[in-house]
Amino acid sequence: MLAQLDIRGGEVLEVKRAAPWGGPILVETNGSVVAVGRGLARKVLVEVLE
Amino acid sequence: MKVALIGQPNCGKSTLFNSVAGYRSATANFSGTTVRLAWSKVRLNGFLFELIDLPGIYSLTASSPAEKAAKQFLLSSEVDLIINVVDASLLSRSLELTLELREMGLPMVVCLNMMDEAQRKGVSIDSRALGRLLRLPVVETIAPRGLGVRNLFTHVGLQAGWKPAPAEALRWHRDVEEALRTMEAELDGCCADGRLSHRFIAVKLLEEDGELQERATAAARARAAELRGQLERTHGRPADSVIMSERHDRSMDLFEKVAVVGRPQADFRARIDHLLMHPVGGYACLLALLVAFFWAVFGVGAAMEDFLLARMDAWFAQWGAALNEGTLGYAVAKSLWDGFAGGAAIVLPYLVPLLVGLALLEDVGYLPRVAYLMDGLLHRVGLHGTSTVPLILGYGCSVPACMSTRIFASRRDRFLACVLATQIPCSARSVVILALVAFYLGPGWALAVYGFNLVVVVLSGRFLTRLWPEVSPGMILEVPRYQWPSATVVLRKVWMRLREFVKLSWPLLIGGSVLLGLAEHWEWTRLINAALSPLTLALGLPVAVGTTLIFGVLRKELSMVMLVQALGTAEISAVMTTVQILVFTLFITFYIPCVSTLAVLVKEIGKKLTLAAAAYSVLLATLIGIAARFLLGALLPG
């Protein structure tokens, strides 16, 4: 499901904002914006670019 | 010729559909699915098309019921041509579905929609080059303005019957391609259904697709397993993941060849999001919006109700004078008129503005933002943000709200969202709240009822998640750009719901009203009321109200209209106390969802769970009613 939305290995992600109260993270990749639940987002392995 | 529109969610399929489909279009249940697909006959450029709008999907690897339905429709029925609608501003991602669809080997046209959005993002696309590489017609459109739509259908007409030819640019890496070719060769002579390409079947077998595996022979399955093993050994990950990255690589390749990414134009919509999704401002805006929404609906509704009720009464006084009170004829005429007038003067004034407002919010793209804001809070109730969509839709009608739970893959999430969505006051119950509580006791009380309802829904959620604990997978929801609501789409949505009221509920309302009129005339109501008196007495309501509760199971607005009839006066505040009005409304709001909702629930979550949900709601409604009676009775004079 995440892969279908372009969140997968090798992709550059930009975290745009995070919702309060442990809410989702708003992530942008290749022009689309996806809200990803905090628990799920925590499991995504990322390398910080900037 | 059957033409299916298919694309990822929010790519503008429905806008395209609505721009060509006439008002005669209907939604229909196709065999084997419970998902409603919109279809319409369209005559364009001398061709007659049967256009089918499939639910948005990200890929043909189905996980949710909506995706399964779309896939099943493509696989099984006689679709003659696919229009793949692509959001041009999200080209690289969207191409993956295009490639997957192309593999099927059905005649296909690519519709590059939202070209204006792409431009705004600084993406310029050479659609001719894309067409050459894909070896498919690619047509640019801007559906909301109708640009390119006629051209699109010219190509659809020309392309009919032409299967896509093999394309050099789409070939996969050597080892994967080889595995695929071997598999294809294996399929020769068997599994041919003539419609789907061998390549597609081979790919799906390598991906371990359940549906196509069932159709394949044991030999083909064994061979596929062997090849899968090979791929997994050389790549060190599952075969379907290998194939997925092949498609991804090809899409990125194509994208780089045909698109140039420049500087995006400043987008004022980013600034809107900055406010509407702000950790503080976002909630303030949400609250302000909901209150404004309520005031607007109530303001318009109350003004219309006042005006129309007076008009209707005057008319009946004029025409009914010819009949003698107390005769059977009078009872029938009066109740016929009451049913009709109830629909026109009490229900429609609130229903129309409510539906228009909800359709606007839905079309603009605000709902996913609400889901984003509410996710954190909903987690404490055991749900996640995506469930706000059914909950908000629940304010319109429980039926589409329950249907929208199909986007959840988990059965438990579907059940929870369904039960909670049916506890949200739908437009019919809002009519009761607005026409009864707001009209007689003031809008403040009505807001309190809505607020209290939300509290109960939250507590209900907490309680039910305790009963059925499970780790929720969490939310993944695309947040689309805002778009100007299209008048046709909004009007169509409103009309769809209104049509249901006019065709189904209004006759029911009139029929129910006549039934009640006759029952009163022959004094049967006394029996029904006596049978229900334990309940009405426990709730502290007038015994005459009993029958109206029964009718409420058919349609909730019936209860309201019948209340007027059962009490024999439209001046309800004269015969019922403030507490009684509130208890009545609360009970109506929470007890058993109406018949049509029950029918949908049976389809969505099954008979057993529906029964459980209904029983739960009656229990809850009774407890809340009794509690409200004593608590409010102690607090309020009279």
XYZ file of C-alpha atoms in Angstrom:
688
model
C 0.000 0.000 0.000
C 2.751 2.464 0.866
C 4.742 1.404 -2.195
C 1.793 2.158 -4.433
C 1.882 5.716 -3.194
C 5.569 6.043 -4.062
C 6.833 5.610 -0.527
C 9.446 2.891 -1.027
C 13.140 2.170 -1.032
C 15.273 4.772 -2.795
C 12.587 7.458 -2.923
C 13.236 11.001 -1.706
C 10.579 11.993 0.826
C 9.866 15.384 2.245
C 8.109 15.578 5.591
C 5.826 18.575 5.325
C 4.155 18.636 8.702
C 3.026 16.444 11.571
C -0.371 16.458 13.220
C -0.634 17.027 16.981
C -1.661 14.345 19.499
C 0.401 11.654 17.852
C -1.392 12.179 14.573
C -0.108 11.371 11.104
C 2.893 12.731 9.274
C 2.342 14.510 5.983
C 4.837 13.262 3.428
C 5.428 14.511 -0.102
C 6.978 12.385 -2.847
C 7.015 13.046 -6.564
C 4.390 15.714 -6.178
C 1.799 13.731 -4.263
C 1.006 14.321 -0.619
C 0.161 11.398 1.656
C -0.823 11.336 5.315
C 0.859 8.391 7.045
C -0.148 7.294 10.541
C 2.509 7.818 13.209
C 2.903 4.132 14.040
C 3.451 3.245 10.424
C 5.728 6.204 9.754
C 7.928 5.151 12.634
C 8.662 1.903 10.852
C 9.886 3.573 7.658
C 13.682 3.594 7.562
C 15.000 6.900 6.268
C 18.314 8.630 5.758
C 18.298 12.379 6.395
C 19.368 14.357 3.326
C 19.067 17.959 4.455
C -19.223 -0.455 -26.996
C -18.376 -0.737 -23.319
C -15.720 1.727 -22.212
C -14.303 1.629 -18.687
C -12.792 4.694 -17.062
C -10.011 3.660 -14.781
C -7.372 5.563 -12.888
C -5.894 6.290 -9.506
C -8.046 7.974 -6.853
C -8.513 11.730 -7.357
C -7.315 11.733 -10.956
C -10.512 13.367 -12.161
C -12.276 10.291 -13.525
C -15.643 11.211 -12.133
C -15.364 14.783 -13.376
C -14.616 13.416 -16.831
C -17.496 10.987 -16.493
C -19.873 13.718 -15.452
C -18.770 16.061 -18.219
C -19.971 13.610 -20.878
C -22.598 11.529 -19.085
C -26.128 12.771 -19.351
C -28.421 13.157 -16.387
C -29.824 9.800 -17.243
C -26.763 8.085 -15.905
C -27.422 5.650 -13.128
C -25.439 3.788 -10.558
C -25.847 0.082 -10.859
C -24.809 -2.911 -8.876
C -22.867 -5.216 -11.114
C -23.164 -8.904 -10.490
C -21.013 -10.375 -7.792
C -20.036 -7.047 -6.296
C -21.651 -4.741 -3.858
C -19.725 -1.766 -5.131
C -21.866 0.594 -7.089
C -20.444 1.532 -10.434
C -21.757 4.546 -12.252
C -22.548 3.960 -15.883
C -24.141 5.957 -18.628
C -24.856 5.755 -22.328
C -23.138 8.519 -24.258
C -23.512 9.475 -27.892
C -20.433 11.324 -29.102
C -18.969 11.790 -32.582
C -21.499 9.379 -34.025
C -20.533 6.534 -31.705
C -22.660 5.125 -28.922
C -20.565 4.422 -25.845
C -21.520 2.730 -22.646
C -19.299 4.502 -20.163
C -18.485 2.906 -16.818
C -16.827 4.827 -13.987
C -14.800 2.362 -11.897
C -13.612 3.135 -8.361
C -10.137 4.678 -8.199
C -7.324 2.164 -7.705
C -3.582 2.471 -7.300
C -2.770 -0.859 -8.889
C -4.298 -4.149 -9.954
C -2.928 -5.797 -6.818
C -6.233 -5.599 -5.043
C -6.388 -5.224 -1.285
C -9.565 -3.329 -0.405
C -13.060 -4.375 -1.551
C -13.336 -1.350 -3.854
C -10.110 -2.299 -5.633
C -11.222 -5.898 -5.894
C -14.479 -4.829 -7.511
C -12.720 -2.680 -10.100
C -10.285 -5.446 -10.919
C -12.975 -8.094 -11.131
C -14.968 -5.927 -13.461
C -11.992 -5.482 -15.778
C -11.146 -9.172 -15.738
C -14.523 -10.750 -16.096
C -16.897 -8.603 -18.040
C -16.802 -7.612 -21.649
C -14.999 -4.298 -21.441
C -14.185 -3.287 -25.017
C -11.819 -0.463 -24.248
C -10.077 1.087 -21.271
C -9.650 4.804 -20.845
C -6.809 5.158 -18.393
C -7.234 8.548 -16.758
C -3.904 9.896 -15.542
C -3.301 12.908 -13.329
C -0.627 14.627 -15.428
C 0.741 16.411 -12.364
C 1.511 13.013 -10.792
C 2.717 11.389 -13.999
C 5.598 9.252 -12.764
C 3.517 7.538 -10.110
C 0.436 7.180 -12.283
C 2.349 5.527 -15.123
C 2.779 2.384 -13.048
C -0.938 1.675 -13.248
C -0.857 2.576 -16.953
C 1.820 -0.052 -17.544
C -0.084 -2.637 -15.569
C -3.299 -1.949 -17.456
C -1.439 -2.016 -20.752
C -0.213 -5.524 -19.953
C -3.803 -6.733 -20.032
C -3.755 -6.342 -23.778
C -7.150 -4.664 -24.057
C -7.648 -1.733 -26.454
C -6.678 1.320 -24.478
C -6.451 5.110 -24.635
C -4.484 7.185 -22.142
C -6.169 10.371 -21.028
C -3.609 12.815 -19.676
C -5.903 14.802 -17.429
C -5.219 17.892 -15.289
C -2.694 19.304 -17.732
C -3.219 22.727 -16.141
C -2.196 21.353 -12.733
C 0.970 19.870 -14.235
C 1.838 23.219 -15.751
C 1.298 24.946 -12.440
C 3.682 22.474 -10.874
C 6.231 23.297 -13.577
C 5.983 19.881 -15.221
C 5.808 20.044 -18.996
C 4.957 16.801 -20.750
C 5.527 15.795 -24.349
C 2.388 13.727 -24.784
C 3.291 12.715 -28.346
C 6.577 11.235 -27.216
C 4.720 9.440 -24.416
C 2.279 8.036 -26.959
C 5.148 6.872 -29.176
C 6.912 5.114 -26.322
C 3.756 3.508 -24.954
C 2.445 2.842 -28.477
C -0.940 4.039 -27.325
C -2.949 7.156 -28.138
C -2.331 9.770 -25.449
C -4.810 12.647 -25.290
C -4.392 15.764 -23.150
C -7.494 16.946 -21.306
C -8.590 19.412 -18.656
C -11.819 17.714 -17.654
C -13.388 20.380 -15.408
C -13.320 22.797 -18.369
C -14.210 20.137 -20.901
C -10.981 20.714 -22.853
C -9.854 17.795 -25.017
C -12.789 15.594 -24.059
C -14.247 15.424 -27.577
C -10.804 14.642 -28.965
C -10.449 11.883 -26.365
C -13.594 10.177 -27.558
C -12.564 10.483 -31.200
C -9.505 8.436 -30.280
C -11.666 6.012 -28.307
C -13.748 5.451 -31.428
C -10.642 4.954 -33.589
C -8.871 2.689 -31.149
C -11.751 0.247 -30.686
C -10.660 -3.279 -31.454
C -6.939 -2.416 -31.594
C -4.898 -4.212 -28.992
C -1.706 -2.461 -27.918
C 1.352 -3.665 -29.841
C 4.498 -4.764 -27.984
C 6.627 -1.742 -27.119
C 10.414 -1.806 -27.065
C 10.643 0.933 -24.430
C 8.684 -1.094 -21.929
C 10.861 -4.170 -21.895
C 12.044 -5.258 -18.457
C 15.533 -6.132 -17.242
C 16.927 -9.183 -18.947
C 16.519 -11.856 -16.285
C 13.019 -10.759 -15.336
C 12.011 -10.462 -18.958
C 13.383 -13.957 -19.577
C 11.437 -15.455 -16.673
C 8.365 -13.765 -18.035
C 8.916 -15.078 -21.575
C 9.363 -18.623 -20.236
C 6.112 -18.289 -18.347
C 4.342 -16.927 -21.413
C 5.532 -19.897 -23.463
C 4.176 -22.200 -20.782
C 0.754 -20.659 -21.239
C 0.618 -21.381 -24.974
C -2.139 -23.795 -25.713
C -3.734 -23.491 -22.326
C -5.334 -20.769 -20.222
C -6.083 -18.846 -23.414
C -9.204 -16.832 -22.954
C -8.487 -14.716 -25.997
C -9.204 -11.481 -24.180
C -6.386 -11.047 -21.735
C -2.848 -11.154 -23.093
C -0.536 -14.009 -22.210
C 1.914 -11.493 -20.889
C -0.617 -10.237 -18.377
C -1.524 -13.713 -17.169
C 2.158 -14.625 -16.926
C 2.966 -11.499 -14.903
C 0.069 -12.077 -12.557
C 1.086 -15.693 -12.009
C 4.597 -14.595 -11.158
C 3.109 -12.048 -8.757
C 1.137 -14.853 -7.126
C -2.181 -13.199 -7.873
C -4.942 -15.238 -6.227
C -7.624 -14.769 -8.819
C -5.575 -15.672 -11.882
C -3.922 -18.572 -10.092
C -7.338 -20.088 -9.604
C -7.912 -19.946 -13.319
C -4.532 -21.406 -14.301
C -3.718 -25.096 -14.707
C -1.726 -26.949 -12.085
C 1.224 -27.227 -14.488
C 1.261 -23.492 -15.093
C 1.077 -22.846 -11.358
C 3.975 -25.189 -10.691
C 6.077 -23.551 -13.391
C 5.245 -20.111 -11.996
C 6.330 -21.186 -8.519
C 9.621 -22.449 -9.940
C 10.317 -19.199 -11.815
C 9.319 -17.204 -8.766
C 11.865 -19.139 -6.741
C 14.535 -18.327 -9.319
C 13.776 -14.611 -9.235
C 13.752 -14.596 -5.457
C 17.149 -16.267 -5.281
C 18.834 -13.893 -7.733
C 17.249 -10.701 -6.373
C 17.070 -11.587 -2.729
C 13.461 -10.423 -2.335
C 9.968 -11.667 -3.216
C 9.095 -11.935 -6.908
C 6.157 -9.548 -6.741
C 8.409 -6.908 -5.257
C 10.909 -7.500 -8.106
C 8.156 -7.032 -10.683
C 6.848 -3.964 -8.923
C 10.239 -2.303 -9.132
C 10.441 -3.226 -12.808
C 7.263 -1.267 -13.412
C 8.528 1.509 -11.214
C 11.814 1.688 -13.146
C 10.028 1.744 -16.494
C 7.711 4.502 -15.256
C 10.585 6.636 -14.015
C 12.347 6.024 -17.327
C 9.333 7.074 -19.337
C 8.816 10.075 -17.123
C 12.390 11.248 -17.619
C 12.086 10.834 -21.377
C 8.840 12.734 -21.824
C 8.690 15.278 -19.006
C 10.744 18.296 -18.057
C 10.447 19.553 -14.513
C 10.845 23.303 -14.168
C 10.072 25.780 -11.439
C 6.629 25.406 -9.949
C 4.404 28.453 -9.914
C 3.602 29.806 -6.490
C 0.472 28.001 -5.343
C -1.855 29.837 -3.021
C -3.364 26.513 -2.043
C -0.227 25.620 -0.117
C -0.934 28.638 2.046
C -4.518 27.531 2.626
C -3.216 24.203 3.863
C -0.790 26.017 6.087
C -3.805 27.395 7.924
C -6.274 24.508 7.615
C -3.772 21.872 8.728
C -2.133 24.019 11.375
C -1.870 22.347 14.803
C -3.994 25.092 16.362
C -5.514 27.037 13.492
C -6.611 23.844 11.772
C -8.863 22.816 14.655
C -10.185 26.332 15.090
C -11.054 26.450 11.391
C -12.658 23.023 11.543
C -14.811 24.024 14.489
C -15.716 27.375 12.938
C -16.577 25.669 9.672
C -18.836 23.109 11.348
C -20.651 25.752 13.382
C -21.049 27.992 10.320
C -22.299 24.998 8.368
C -24.870 24.242 11.054
C -26.064 27.838 11.239
C -26.384 28.088 7.482
C -28.383 24.879 7.215
C -30.576 25.807 10.159
C -31.016 29.413 9.003
C -32.125 28.463 5.514
C -34.196 25.516 6.782
C -36.050 27.351 9.559
C -36.952 30.280 7.320
C -38.278 27.938 4.646
C -40.110 25.754 7.163
C -41.886 28.734 8.712
C -42.932 30.019 5.347
C -43.954 26.672 3.843
C -45.815 25.345 6.899
C -47.977 28.445 7.050
C -48.623 28.192 3.320
C -49.500 24.487 3.521
C -51.868 24.985 6.449
C -53.596 27.806 4.638
C -54.045 25.652 1.559
C -55.542 22.784 3.493
C -57.882 25.092 5.357
C -59.056 26.353 1.993
C -59.464 23.002 0.228
C -60.327 20.821 3.212
C -63.297 22.959 4.181
C -65.445 20.950 1.791
C -64.967 17.778 3.872
C -66.613 17.075 7.193
C -64.305 16.445 10.082
C -64.681 12.964 11.581
C -65.562 11.173 8.354
C -63.317 8.548 6.779
C -62.851 10.744 3.713
C -61.591 13.583 5.852
C -59.174 11.304 7.713
C -57.694 10.047 4.425
C -57.484 13.467 2.784
C -55.998 15.072 5.874
C -53.364 12.400 6.348
C -52.475 12.385 2.630
C -51.989 16.105 2.802
C -50.050 15.893 6.083
C -47.651 13.380 4.543
C -47.133 15.498 1.468
C -46.797 18.732 3.397
C -44.438 17.106 5.906
C -42.084 16.178 3.087
C -42.287 19.544 1.409
C -42.326 21.865 4.402
C -40.449 20.002 7.142
C -37.969 17.691 5.405
C -36.882 19.386 2.176
C -36.023 22.803 3.686
C -33.308 21.183 5.849
C -32.365 18.326 3.561
C -31.410 20.405 0.523
C -28.974 22.830 2.194
C -27.444 19.980 4.223
C -26.793 17.872 1.144
C -25.418 20.797 -0.868
C -23.025 21.713 1.940
C -21.755 18.162 2.379
C -21.288 17.656 -1.360
C -19.283 20.904 -1.491
C -16.995 19.852 1.372
C -16.497 16.471 -0.280
C -15.773 17.882 -3.713
C -13.351 20.579 -2.569
C -11.163 17.930 -0.956
C -11.515 19.011 2.663
C -12.400 15.584 4.083
C -8.859 14.099 3.920
C -7.631 17.178 5.814
C -10.173 16.498 8.527
C -8.982 12.911 8.593
C -5.431 14.192 9.049
C -6.425 16.467 11.922
C -8.558 13.887 13.682
C -6.293 10.853 13.363
C -4.430 11.430 16.609
C -7.619 11.894 18.587
C -9.380 8.964 16.966
C -6.527 6.660 17.883
C -7.598 7.066 21.496
C -10.987 5.689 20.485
C -9.414 2.775 18.680
C -10.010 4.096 15.186
C -7.782 5.969 12.838
C -8.170 9.143 10.834
C -9.476 7.478 7.714
C -12.677 6.662 9.601
C -13.564 10.361 9.727
C -14.618 10.017 6.093
C -17.509 7.616 6.835
C -18.318 9.556 9.988
C -18.649 12.846 8.119
C -20.534 11.227 5.271
C -22.827 9.879 8.001
C -24.194 13.386 8.500
C -25.580 13.119 4.990
C -26.906 9.578 4.943
C -25.830 6.389 6.684
C -26.083 4.385 3.463
C -23.153 5.922 1.538
C -21.309 6.250 4.847
C -21.419 2.485 5.361
C -20.511 1.900 1.750
C -17.470 4.128 2.061
C -16.052 1.793 4.718
C -15.007 -0.469 1.856
C -11.766 1.476 1.684
C -10.718 -0.340 4.876
C -9.006 -3.650 4.371
C -9.709 -4.857 7.927
C -13.113 -6.318 8.750
C -12.958 -5.073 12.284
C -12.308 -1.490 11.142
C -15.239 -1.770 8.763
C -17.555 -2.980 11.517
C -16.520 -0.225 13.925
C -16.786 2.507 11.320
C -20.196 1.223 10.198
C -21.640 1.090 13.703
C -20.307 4.515 14.627
C -21.332 6.083 11.316
C -24.920 4.923 11.822
C -24.962 6.623 15.216
C -24.137 9.962 13.608
C -27.368 11.869 12.956
C -27.994 11.558 9.215
C -29.864 14.226 7.290
C -33.194 12.600 8.218
C -32.339 12.721 11.920
C -30.957 16.224 11.462
C -34.379 17.154 10.196
C -35.795 15.927 13.509
C -33.129 17.761 15.494
C -33.515 20.978 13.535
C -37.268 20.980 13.022
C -38.032 19.888 16.560
C -35.282 20.925 18.932
C -33.867 23.950 17.125
C -37.246 25.177 15.950
C -39.047 24.917 19.299
C -36.261 25.127 21.878
C -33.677 27.208 20.023
C -30.524 26.430 18.019
C -28.344 26.268 21.133
C -30.145 23.118 22.252
C -29.740 21.577 18.822
C -25.988 22.213 18.921
C -25.946 20.598 22.351
C -27.668 17.513 20.918
C -25.038 17.307 18.156
C -22.247 17.759 20.686
C -23.702 15.150 23.016
C -24.078 12.771 20.079
C -20.384 13.126 19.283
C -19.470 12.372 22.883
C -21.593 9.218 22.773
C -20.033 8.158 19.461
C -16.570 8.552 20.968
C -17.513 6.588 24.100
C -19.206 3.968 21.945
C -16.005 3.655 19.941
C -14.017 3.188 23.128
C -16.427 0.570 24.401
C -16.566 -1.389 21.137
C -12.793 -1.384 20.653
C -12.498 -2.923 24.116
C -14.807 -5.712 22.976
C -12.847 -6.299 19.796
C -9.268 -5.259 20.390
C -6.886 -5.376 17.467
C -3.888 -3.378 16.446
C -5.064 -0.994 13.799
C -2.696 -0.817 10.830
C -2.804 2.959 10.882
C -3.707 5.428 8.276
C -2.408 5.850 4.768
C -4.430 8.420 2.926
C -3.562 10.544 -0.027
C -4.261 14.215 0.534
C -5.295 15.597 -2.847
C -5.023 19.207 -3.949
C -7.973 21.469 -3.364
C -10.113 21.929 -6.393
C -12.947 24.241 -7.240
C -16.104 22.249 -6.729
C -17.661 21.463 -10.063
C -21.296 22.495 -10.203
C -22.306 19.404 -12.169
C -20.689 16.987 -9.740
C -22.184 18.715 -6.692
C -25.633 18.980 -8.250
C -25.503 15.375 -9.349
C -24.571 14.184 -5.861
C -27.350 16.250 -4.298
C -29.821 15.026 -6.887
C -28.849 11.374 -6.336
C -29.715 11.663 -2.657
C -32.754 13.840 -3.219
C -34.067 11.468 -5.833
C -33.960 8.734 -3.225
C -36.004 10.913 -0.892
C -38.520 11.958 -3.532
C -38.942 8.512 -5.053
C -38.707 6.313 -1.976
C -39.110 8.179 1.277
C -41.699 10.708 0.323
C -44.207 8.087 -0.904
C -43.377 6.147 2.258
C -44.006 9.272 4.273
C -47.377 9.817 2.615
C -48.283 6.124 2.845
C -47.239 5.997 6.485
C -49.196 9.109 7.195
C -52.353 7.633 5.634
C -51.816 4.432 7.591
C -51.556 6.396 10.796
C -54.601 8.459 9.815
C -56.650 5.309 9.268
C -55.341 3.688 12.424
C -56.385 6.747 14.340
C -59.744 6.852 12.660
C -60.486 3.279 13.693
C -58.631 3.765 16.965
C -55.998 1.095 16.429
C -53.297 3.435 17.521
C -54.460 2.914 21.066
C -53.443 -0.760 20.837
C -50.006 0.013 19.383
C -49.455 2.771 21.871
C -50.545 0.504 24.713
C -48.112 -2.179 23.545
C -45.314 0.364 23.491
C -46.344 2.071 26.694
C -43.652 0.402 28.838
C -41.066 2.104 26.656
C -42.800 5.456 26.339
C -43.552 5.521 30.067
C -39.958 4.664 30.928
C -38.870 7.532 28.727
C -41.499 9.815 30.201
C -43.041 10.543 26.814
C -46.722 10.978 25.955
C -48.198 7.540 25.188
C -49.491 8.813 21.820
C -45.866 9.033 20.638
C -45.510 5.222 20.557
C -46.694 4.721 16.963
C -44.330 7.377 15.631
C -41.391 5.418 17.001
C -42.448 2.371 14.976
C -42.667 4.404 11.798
C -39.229 5.833 12.463
C -37.724 2.456 11.648
C -38.830 2.977 8.053
C -37.467 6.482 7.781
C -36.388 8.692 10.613
C -38.079 11.795 9.233
C -41.366 9.884 9.415
C -41.248 10.107 13.196
C -41.128 13.867 13.029
C -43.916 14.275 10.514
C -46.049 11.710 12.360
C -45.437 13.367 15.655
C -47.317 16.381 14.346
C -50.133 14.102 13.262
C -50.193 11.873 16.357
C -50.333 14.816 18.743
C -52.876 16.524 16.543
C -51.066 19.832 16.453
C -48.096 21.466 14.759
C -47.533 23.516 17.905
C -45.559 20.759 19.584
C -44.175 22.905 22.376
C -47.733 23.287 23.660
C -48.146 19.546 24.303
C -44.616 18.354 25.024
C -42.255 19.718 27.632
C -38.675 20.710 26.841
C -37.444 17.510 28.467
C -39.859 15.373 26.463
C -38.810 16.971 23.193
C -35.155 16.363 24.006
C -35.690 12.768 25.129
C -37.745 12.018 22.032
C -35.049 13.467 19.759
C -32.238 11.638 21.523
C -34.088 8.340 21.325
C -34.821 8.843 17.609
C -31.184 9.751 16.992
C -29.737 6.631 18.544
C -32.197 3.759 18.103
C -32.093 1.266 15.191
C -30.901 2.708 11.891
C -33.608 2.926 9.227
C -34.544 0.034 6.946
C -32.345 1.066 4.022
C -29.329 1.408 6.299
C -30.038 -2.010 7.803
C -30.104 -3.476 4.287
C -26.727 -1.938 3.467
C -25.308 -3.052 6.798
C -26.293 -6.640 6.091
C -24.389 -6.417 2.808
C -21.340 -4.746 4.321
C -20.846 -6.502 7.644
C -23.197 -9.503 7.516
C -26.459 -10.438 9.233
C -25.079 -11.359 12.630
C -23.098 -8.191 13.149
C -25.995 -6.092 11.830
C -28.296 -7.675 14.373
C -25.743 -7.004 17.084
C -25.405 -3.400 15.943
C -29.185 -2.898 15.943
C -29.615 -4.433 19.389
C -26.754 -2.332 20.689
C -28.372 0.820 19.311
C -31.772 0.126 20.919
C -30.157 -0.539 24.263
C -28.049 2.584 23.975
C -31.005 4.732 22.883
C -33.160 3.511 25.777
C -30.432 4.044 28.358
C -29.643 7.510 27.044
C -33.342 8.375 26.877
C -33.966 7.331 30.489
C -30.832 9.038 31.724
C -31.741 12.220 29.849
C -35.257 12.127 31.254
C -34.115 12.119 34.858
C -31.012 14.264 34.537
C -32.630 16.945 32.403
C -35.827 16.668 34.435
C -33.861 17.499 37.555
C -32.041 20.376 35.895
C -34.848 21.971 33.911
C -38.139 23.301 35.241
C -41.130 21.753 33.455
